Amino acid sequence: SSTRSNAGAAADAAVENGEDGAVGDQYAIIEVKAKAKAKSSAVRKKILEDLGEKSIEEAMEEQKGLKMRAEAVIAEAEAMDAAQAKQVAEAQQEYDKAQAEVEAMIEKEQEAAKAYKAVKDESSESLGKVAEARNKLLESQKKVAMLEVMAVNARKMKELEEKRKA
């Protein structure tokens, strides 16, 4: 560490003086390697502390068991996803089928409405013709009645004239 301090100071001085700092770079690499070793040993210590009194083989078996359970959970989740996707597809098919049936029924209903309108129009037209025919009949009956009255009047006038001449 004191070597690093001297080397670090020398490297800093070299950089300040515009030198390439080759001496400082060499020591910097050694320092990085020391830090990596320190980190790995700290991780190793942590793992060993977590193991407690278990052997490495027991810990490995435990981890394998955890891995298998996790894989089983993942497989189950994937199966659920597949089942849900299948249900969604079936529901979509049912929806599409129902939609097609509804469209067919709407079309039938529209055809029935057109047919009903045509029959109703024809019926209205027929009723109009019947009303027109009744009006003509009424007018004809009035004319006949008028002609009968005129015929009776003419006959009476003729009889009265014959009586007058006689």
Coordinates of N, CA and C in Angstrom, one line a residue:
S1 N 0.8 -1.2 0.0 CA 0.0 0.0 0.0 C 0.9 1.2 0.0
S2 N 2.0 1.2 0.7 CA 2.9 2.4 0.7 C 3.6 2.4 -0.6
T3 N 3.8 1.3 -1.3 CA 4.4 1.3 -2.6 C 3.4 1.9 -3.6
R4 N 2.1 1.7 -3.4 CA 1.1 2.3 -4.2 C 1.1 3.8 -4.0
S5 N 1.2 4.2 -2.8 CA 1.2 5.6 -2.5 C 2.3 6.3 -3.2
N6 N 3.5 5.8 -3.1 CA 4.6 6.4 -3.8 C 4.5 6.3 -5.3
A7 N 4.0 5.2 -5.8 CA 3.8 5.0 -7.2 C 2.7 5.9 -7.7
G8 N 1.6 6.0 -6.9 CA 0.5 6.8 -7.2 C 0.9 8.3 -7.3
A9 N 1.7 8.7 -6.3 CA 2.2 10.1 -6.3 C 3.1 10.3 -7.5
A10 N 3.9 9.3 -7.8 CA 4.8 9.5 -9.0 C 4.0 9.5 -10.3
A11 N 2.9 8.7 -10.4 CA 2.1 8.7 -11.6 C 1.4 10.1 -11.7
D12 N 0.9 10.6 -10.5 CA 0.2 11.9 -10.5 C 1.1 13.0 -11.0
A13 N 2.3 12.9 -10.5 CA 3.3 13.9 -10.9 C 3.7 13.8 -12.3
A14 N 3.7 12.6 -12.8 CA 4.1 12.4 -14.3 C 2.9 12.9 -15.1
V15 N 1.7 12.7 -14.7 CA 0.6 13.2 -15.5 C 0.5 14.7 -15.5
E16 N 0.8 15.3 -14.3 CA 0.9 16.7 -14.2 C 2.0 17.3 -15.1
N17 N 3.0 16.6 -15.2 CA 4.2 17.1 -16.0 C 4.0 16.8 -17.5
G18 N 2.9 16.1 -17.9 CA 2.6 15.8 -19.3 C 3.3 14.6 -19.7
E19 N 3.8 13.7 -18.8 CA 4.4 12.5 -19.2 C 3.3 11.5 -19.5
D20 N 3.7 10.3 -20.1 CA 2.7 9.3 -20.4 C 2.2 8.5 -19.2
G21 N 2.8 8.5 -18.2 CA 2.4 7.9 -16.9 C 2.4 6.4 -17.0
A22 N 3.4 5.8 -17.7 CA 3.5 4.4 -17.8 C 3.7 3.7 -16.5
V23 N 4.5 4.3 -15.6 CA 4.8 3.8 -14.3 C 3.5 3.7 -13.5
G24 N 2.7 4.8 -13.5 CA 1.4 4.8 -12.8 C 0.4 3.8 -13.3
D25 N 0.3 3.6 -14.6 CA -0.6 2.7 -15.2 C -0.4 1.3 -14.7
Q26 N 0.9 0.9 -14.6 CA 1.3 -0.4 -14.1 C 0.7 -0.7 -12.7
Y27 N 0.9 0.3 -11.9 CA 0.4 0.1 -10.5 C -1.1 0.1 -10.4
A28 N -1.7 0.9 -11.3 CA -3.2 1.0 -11.3 C -3.8 -0.4 -11.6
I29 N -3.2 -1.2 -12.5 CA -3.6 -2.5 -12.9 C -3.5 -3.4 -11.7
I30 N -2.4 -3.3 -11.0 CA -2.2 -4.2 -9.8 C -3.3 -3.8 -8.7
E31 N -3.7 -2.6 -8.6 CA -4.7 -2.2 -7.6 C -6.0 -2.7 -8.0
V32 N -6.4 -2.7 -9.3 CA -7.7 -3.3 -9.7 C -7.8 -4.7 -9.4
K33 N -6.7 -5.5 -9.7 CA -6.6 -6.9 -9.4 C -6.8 -7.2 -7.9
A34 N -6.2 -6.4 -7.1 CA -6.3 -6.5 -5.7 C -7.8 -6.3 -5.2
K35 N -8.4 -5.3 -5.8 CA -9.8 -5.0 -5.4 C -10.7 -6.2 -5.9
A36 N -10.5 -6.8 -7.1 CA -11.3 -7.9 -7.5 C -11.1 -9.1 -6.6
K37 N -9.9 -9.3 -6.2 CA -9.7 -10.5 -5.3 C -10.3 -10.2 -3.9
A38 N -10.3 -9.0 -3.5 CA -11.0 -8.6 -2.2 C -12.5 -8.8 -2.3
K39 N -13.1 -8.5 -3.4 CA -14.5 -8.6 -3.6 C -14.9 -10.1 -3.7
S40 N -14.1 -10.9 -4.4 CA -14.4 -12.3 -4.5 C -14.3 -13.0 -3.2
S41 N -13.3 -12.6 -2.4 CA -13.2 -13.2 -1.1 C -14.3 -12.8 -0.2
A42 N -14.8 -11.6 -0.3 CA -15.9 -11.1 0.5 C -17.2 -11.9 0.1
V43 N -17.4 -12.2 -1.2 CA -18.5 -13.0 -1.6 C -18.4 -14.4 -1.1
R44 N -17.2 -14.9 -1.1 CA -16.9 -16.3 -0.6 C -17.2 -16.4 0.9
K45 N -16.8 -15.3 1.6 CA -17.1 -15.3 3.0 C -18.6 -15.3 3.3
K46 N -19.3 -14.5 2.5 CA -20.8 -14.4 2.6 C -21.4 -15.7 2.4
I47 N -21.0 -16.4 1.3 CA -21.6 -17.7 1.0 C -21.3 -18.7 2.1
L48 N -20.1 -18.7 2.6 CA -19.8 -19.6 3.7 C -20.6 -19.3 4.9
E49 N -20.8 -18.1 5.2 CA -21.6 -17.7 6.4 C -23.0 -18.2 6.2
D50 N -23.6 -18.0 4.9 CA -24.9 -18.5 4.7 C -25.1 -20.0 4.8
L51 N -24.0 -20.7 4.4 CA -24.1 -22.2 4.5 C -24.2 -22.6 6.0
G52 N -23.6 -21.9 6.9 CA -23.6 -22.3 8.3 C -22.9 -23.6 8.5
E53 N -23.7 -24.6 8.9 CA -23.1 -25.9 9.2 C -23.4 -26.9 8.1
K54 N -24.0 -26.5 7.0 CA -24.3 -27.4 5.9 C -23.0 -27.6 5.1
S55 N -22.9 -28.8 4.5 CA -21.8 -29.0 3.6 C -22.1 -28.4 2.2
I56 N -21.2 -28.2 1.4 CA -21.4 -27.6 0.1 C -22.3 -28.5 -0.7
E57 N -22.2 -29.8 -0.6 CA -23.1 -30.8 -1.3 C -24.5 -30.6 -0.9
E58 N -24.7 -30.4 0.4 CA -26.1 -30.2 0.9 C -26.7 -28.9 0.4
A59 N -25.8 -27.9 0.4 CA -26.3 -26.6 -0.1 C -26.6 -26.7 -1.6
M60 N -25.8 -27.4 -2.4 CA -26.0 -27.6 -3.8 C -27.3 -28.4 -4.0
E61 N -27.6 -29.4 -3.2 CA -28.8 -30.2 -3.4 C -30.0 -29.3 -3.1
E62 N -29.9 -28.5 -2.0 CA -31.0 -27.5 -1.7 C -31.2 -26.6 -2.8
Q63 N -30.2 -26.0 -3.4 CA -30.3 -25.1 -4.5 C -30.9 -25.8 -5.7
K64 N -30.5 -27.0 -6.0 CA -31.1 -27.8 -7.1 C -32.6 -28.0 -6.9
G65 N -33.0 -28.3 -5.6 CA -34.4 -28.4 -5.3 C -35.2 -27.2 -5.5
L66 N -34.6 -26.1 -5.1 CA -35.2 -24.7 -5.3 C -35.3 -24.5 -6.8
K67 N -34.3 -24.8 -7.5 CA -34.3 -24.6 -9.0 C -35.4 -25.4 -9.6
M68 N -35.6 -26.7 -9.2 CA -36.6 -27.6 -9.7 C -38.0 -27.0 -9.4
R69 N -38.2 -26.6 -8.2 CA -39.5 -26.0 -7.8 C -39.8 -24.7 -8.6
A70 N -38.8 -23.9 -8.8 CA -39.0 -22.7 -9.6 C -39.3 -23.1 -11.0
E71 N -38.6 -24.1 -11.6 CA -38.9 -24.5 -13.0 C -40.3 -25.1 -13.0
A72 N -40.8 -25.8 -12.0 CA -42.1 -26.3 -12.0 C -43.1 -25.2 -11.9
V73 N -42.9 -24.2 -11.1 CA -43.8 -23.0 -11.1 C -43.8 -22.3 -12.4
I74 N -42.7 -22.2 -13.1 CA -42.6 -21.6 -14.4 C -43.4 -22.4 -15.4
A75 N -43.2 -23.7 -15.4 CA -43.9 -24.6 -16.3 C -45.4 -24.5 -16.1
E76 N -45.8 -24.4 -14.8 CA -47.2 -24.3 -14.5 C -47.8 -23.0 -15.0
A77 N -47.0 -21.9 -14.8 CA -47.4 -20.6 -15.3 C -47.6 -20.6 -16.8
E78 N -46.6 -21.3 -17.5 CA -46.7 -21.4 -19.0 C -47.9 -22.2 -19.4
A79 N -48.2 -23.3 -18.7 CA -49.4 -24.1 -19.0 C -50.7 -23.2 -18.8
M80 N -50.7 -22.4 -17.7 CA -51.8 -21.6 -17.4 C -52.0 -20.5 -18.6
D81 N -50.9 -20.0 -19.0 CA -50.9 -19.0 -20.1 C -51.5 -19.7 -21.4
A82 N -51.0 -20.9 -21.6 CA -51.5 -21.6 -22.8 C -53.0 -21.9 -22.7
A83 N -53.4 -22.3 -21.5 CA -54.8 -22.6 -21.3 C -55.7 -21.4 -21.5
Q84 N -55.2 -20.3 -20.9 CA -55.9 -19.0 -21.0 C -55.9 -18.5 -22.5
A85 N -54.8 -18.7 -23.2 CA -54.8 -18.3 -24.6 C -55.8 -19.2 -25.4
K86 N -55.9 -20.5 -25.0 CA -56.9 -21.4 -25.7 C -58.3 -20.9 -25.4
Q87 N -58.6 -20.6 -24.1 CA -59.9 -20.1 -23.7 C -60.2 -18.8 -24.5
V88 N -59.3 -17.9 -24.6 CA -59.5 -16.6 -25.3 C -59.8 -16.9 -26.8
A89 N -59.1 -17.9 -27.4 CA -59.4 -18.2 -28.8 C -60.8 -18.8 -28.9
E90 N -61.1 -19.7 -28.0 CA -62.5 -20.3 -28.1 C -63.6 -19.2 -27.9
A91 N -63.3 -18.4 -26.9 CA -64.3 -17.3 -26.7 C -64.4 -16.4 -27.9
Q92 N -63.3 -16.1 -28.6 CA -63.3 -15.3 -29.8 C -64.1 -16.0 -30.9
Q93 N -63.9 -17.3 -31.0 CA -64.7 -18.1 -32.0 C -66.2 -18.0 -31.7
E94 N -66.5 -18.2 -30.5 CA -67.9 -18.2 -30.1 C -68.5 -16.8 -30.4
Y95 N -67.7 -15.8 -30.0 CA -68.2 -14.4 -30.3 C -68.4 -14.2 -31.8
D96 N -67.4 -14.6 -32.6 CA -67.5 -14.4 -34.0 C -68.8 -15.2 -34.6
K97 N -69.0 -16.4 -34.1 CA -70.2 -17.2 -34.5 C -71.5 -16.5 -34.1
A98 N -71.5 -16.0 -32.9 CA -72.7 -15.3 -32.4 C -72.9 -14.0 -33.2
Q99 N -71.9 -13.3 -33.5 CA -72.0 -12.1 -34.3 C -72.5 -12.4 -35.7
A100 N -72.0 -13.5 -36.3 CA -72.5 -13.9 -37.6 C -74.0 -14.2 -37.6
E101 N -74.4 -14.9 -36.5 CA -75.8 -15.3 -36.3 C -76.7 -14.1 -36.2
V102 N -76.2 -13.1 -35.4 CA -77.0 -11.9 -35.2 C -77.1 -11.1 -36.5
E103 N -76.0 -11.1 -37.3 CA -76.1 -10.4 -38.6 C -77.1 -11.0 -39.5
A104 N -77.1 -12.4 -39.5 CA -78.1 -13.1 -40.3 C -79.5 -12.8 -39.9
M105 N -79.7 -12.8 -38.5 CA -81.1 -12.5 -38.0 C -81.5 -11.1 -38.3
I106 N -80.6 -10.2 -38.3 CA -80.9 -8.8 -38.6 C -81.3 -8.7 -40.1
E107 N -80.6 -9.4 -40.9 CA -80.9 -9.4 -42.4 C -82.3 -10.0 -42.6
K108 N -82.6 -11.1 -41.9 CA -83.9 -11.7 -42.0 C -85.0 -10.8 -41.5
E109 N -84.7 -10.1 -40.4 CA -85.7 -9.2 -39.9 C -86.0 -8.0 -40.9
Q110 N -84.9 -7.6 -41.5 CA -85.1 -6.5 -42.5 C -85.9 -7.0 -43.7
E111 N -85.6 -8.2 -44.1 CA -86.4 -8.8 -45.2 C -87.9 -8.9 -44.8
A112 N -88.1 -9.4 -43.6 CA -89.5 -9.5 -43.1 C -90.2 -8.1 -43.0
A113 N -89.4 -7.1 -42.6 CA -90.0 -5.8 -42.5 C -90.4 -5.2 -43.8
K114 N -89.5 -5.5 -44.8 CA -89.8 -5.1 -46.2 C -91.1 -5.8 -46.7
A115 N -91.2 -7.1 -46.5 CA -92.3 -7.8 -46.9 C -93.6 -7.3 -46.2
Y116 N -93.5 -7.1 -44.9 CA -94.7 -6.5 -44.1 C -95.1 -5.2 -44.7
K117 N -94.1 -4.3 -45.0 CA -94.4 -3.0 -45.6 C -95.1 -3.2 -46.9
A118 N -94.6 -4.1 -47.7 CA -95.2 -4.3 -49.0 C -96.7 -4.8 -48.9
V119 N -96.9 -5.7 -48.0 CA -98.3 -6.2 -47.7 C -99.2 -5.1 -47.2
K120 N -98.6 -4.3 -46.3 CA -99.4 -3.2 -45.7 C -99.7 -2.2 -46.7
D121 N -98.8 -1.8 -47.6 CA -99.0 -0.9 -48.7 C -100.1 -1.4 -49.6
E122 N -100.0 -2.7 -49.9 CA -101.0 -3.3 -50.8 C -102.4 -3.3 -50.2
S123 N -102.4 -3.6 -48.9 CA -103.7 -3.6 -48.1 C -104.2 -2.1 -48.1
S124 N -103.4 -1.2 -47.9 CA -103.8 0.2 -47.9 C -104.4 0.6 -49.3
E125 N -103.7 0.1 -50.3 CA -104.1 0.4 -51.7 C -105.5 -0.2 -51.9
S126 N -105.6 -1.5 -51.5 CA -106.9 -2.2 -51.6 C -108.0 -1.5 -50.9
L127 N -107.7 -1.0 -49.7 CA -108.7 -0.3 -48.9 C -109.1 1.0 -49.6
G128 N -108.1 1.6 -50.2 CA -108.4 2.9 -51.0 C -109.3 2.6 -52.1
K129 N -109.0 1.4 -52.8 CA -109.9 1.1 -54.0 C -111.3 0.7 -53.5
V130 N -111.4 0.0 -52.4 CA -112.7 -0.3 -51.8 C -113.5 1.0 -51.5
A131 N -112.8 1.9 -50.9 CA -113.4 3.2 -50.5 C -113.9 3.9 -51.8
E132 N -113.0 3.9 -52.8 CA -113.3 4.6 -54.0 C -114.6 3.9 -54.7
A133 N -114.5 2.6 -54.7 CA -115.7 1.9 -55.3 C -117.0 2.1 -54.5
R134 N -116.9 2.2 -53.2 CA -118.1 2.5 -52.4 C -118.6 3.9 -52.7
N135 N -117.7 4.9 -52.8 CA -118.1 6.2 -53.2 C -118.8 6.2 -54.6
K136 N -118.2 5.5 -55.5 CA -118.9 5.4 -56.9 C -120.3 4.8 -56.8
L137 N -120.3 3.7 -56.0 CA -121.6 3.0 -55.8 C -122.6 4.0 -55.2
L138 N -122.2 4.8 -54.1 CA -123.1 5.7 -53.5 C -123.6 6.8 -54.5
E139 N -122.6 7.3 -55.3 CA -123.0 8.3 -56.3 C -124.0 7.7 -57.3
S140 N -123.7 6.4 -57.7 CA -124.6 5.8 -58.7 C -126.0 5.6 -58.1
Q141 N -126.0 5.2 -56.8 CA -127.3 5.0 -56.1 C -128.1 6.3 -56.0
K142 N -127.3 7.4 -55.8 CA -128.0 8.7 -55.7 C -128.6 9.1 -57.1
K143 N -127.8 8.8 -58.2 CA -128.3 9.1 -59.5 C -129.6 8.2 -59.8
V144 N -129.5 6.9 -59.4 CA -130.7 6.0 -59.7 C -131.9 6.6 -58.9
A145 N -131.6 6.9 -57.7 CA -132.8 7.5 -56.9 C -133.3 8.7 -57.5
M146 N -132.4 9.6 -58.0 CA -132.9 10.8 -58.6 C -133.6 10.5 -59.9
L147 N -133.1 9.6 -60.7 CA -133.8 9.2 -61.9 C -135.2 8.6 -61.6
E148 N -135.3 7.8 -60.5 CA -136.6 7.2 -60.2 C -137.6 8.3 -59.8
V149 N -137.1 9.2 -59.0 CA -137.9 10.4 -58.6 C -138.4 11.1 -59.8
M150 N -137.4 11.4 -60.7 CA -137.8 12.1 -61.9 C -138.8 11.3 -62.8
A151 N -138.6 10.0 -62.8 CA -139.5 9.1 -63.6 C -140.9 9.1 -63.0
V152 N -141.0 9.1 -61.6 CA -142.3 9.1 -60.9 C -142.9 10.5 -61.2
N153 N -142.1 11.5 -61.1 CA -142.7 12.9 -61.4 C -143.2 13.0 -62.8
A154 N -142.4 12.4 -63.7 CA -142.8 12.5 -65.1 C -144.1 11.8 -65.3
R155 N -144.2 10.6 -64.7 CA -145.4 9.8 -64.9 C -146.6 10.5 -64.3
K156 N -146.4 11.1 -63.1 CA -147.5 11.8 -62.5 C -148.0 13.0 -63.3
M157 N -147.0 13.7 -63.8 CA -147.3 14.8 -64.7 C -148.1 14.4 -65.9
K158 N -147.7 13.3 -66.4 CA -148.4 12.8 -67.6 C -149.8 12.4 -67.3
E159 N -150.0 11.7 -66.1 CA -151.3 11.3 -65.7 C -152.2 12.6 -65.4
L160 N -151.5 13.6 -64.8 CA -152.3 14.8 -64.5 C -152.7 15.5 -65.8
E161 N -151.8 15.5 -66.8 CA -152.1 16.1 -68.1 C -153.2 15.3 -68.8
E162 N -153.2 14.0 -68.7 CA -154.2 13.2 -69.3 C -155.6 13.5 -68.6
K163 N -155.5 13.6 -67.3 CA -156.8 13.9 -66.6 C -157.3 15.3 -67.0
R164 N -156.4 16.2 -67.2 CA -156.8 17.5 -67.6 C -157.4 17.5 -69.0
K165 N -156.9 16.8 -69.9 CA -157.4 16.7 -71.3 C -158.7 15.9 -71.3
A166 N -158.8 15.1 -70.4 CA -160.0 14.2 -70.5 C -161.2 14.9 -69.9

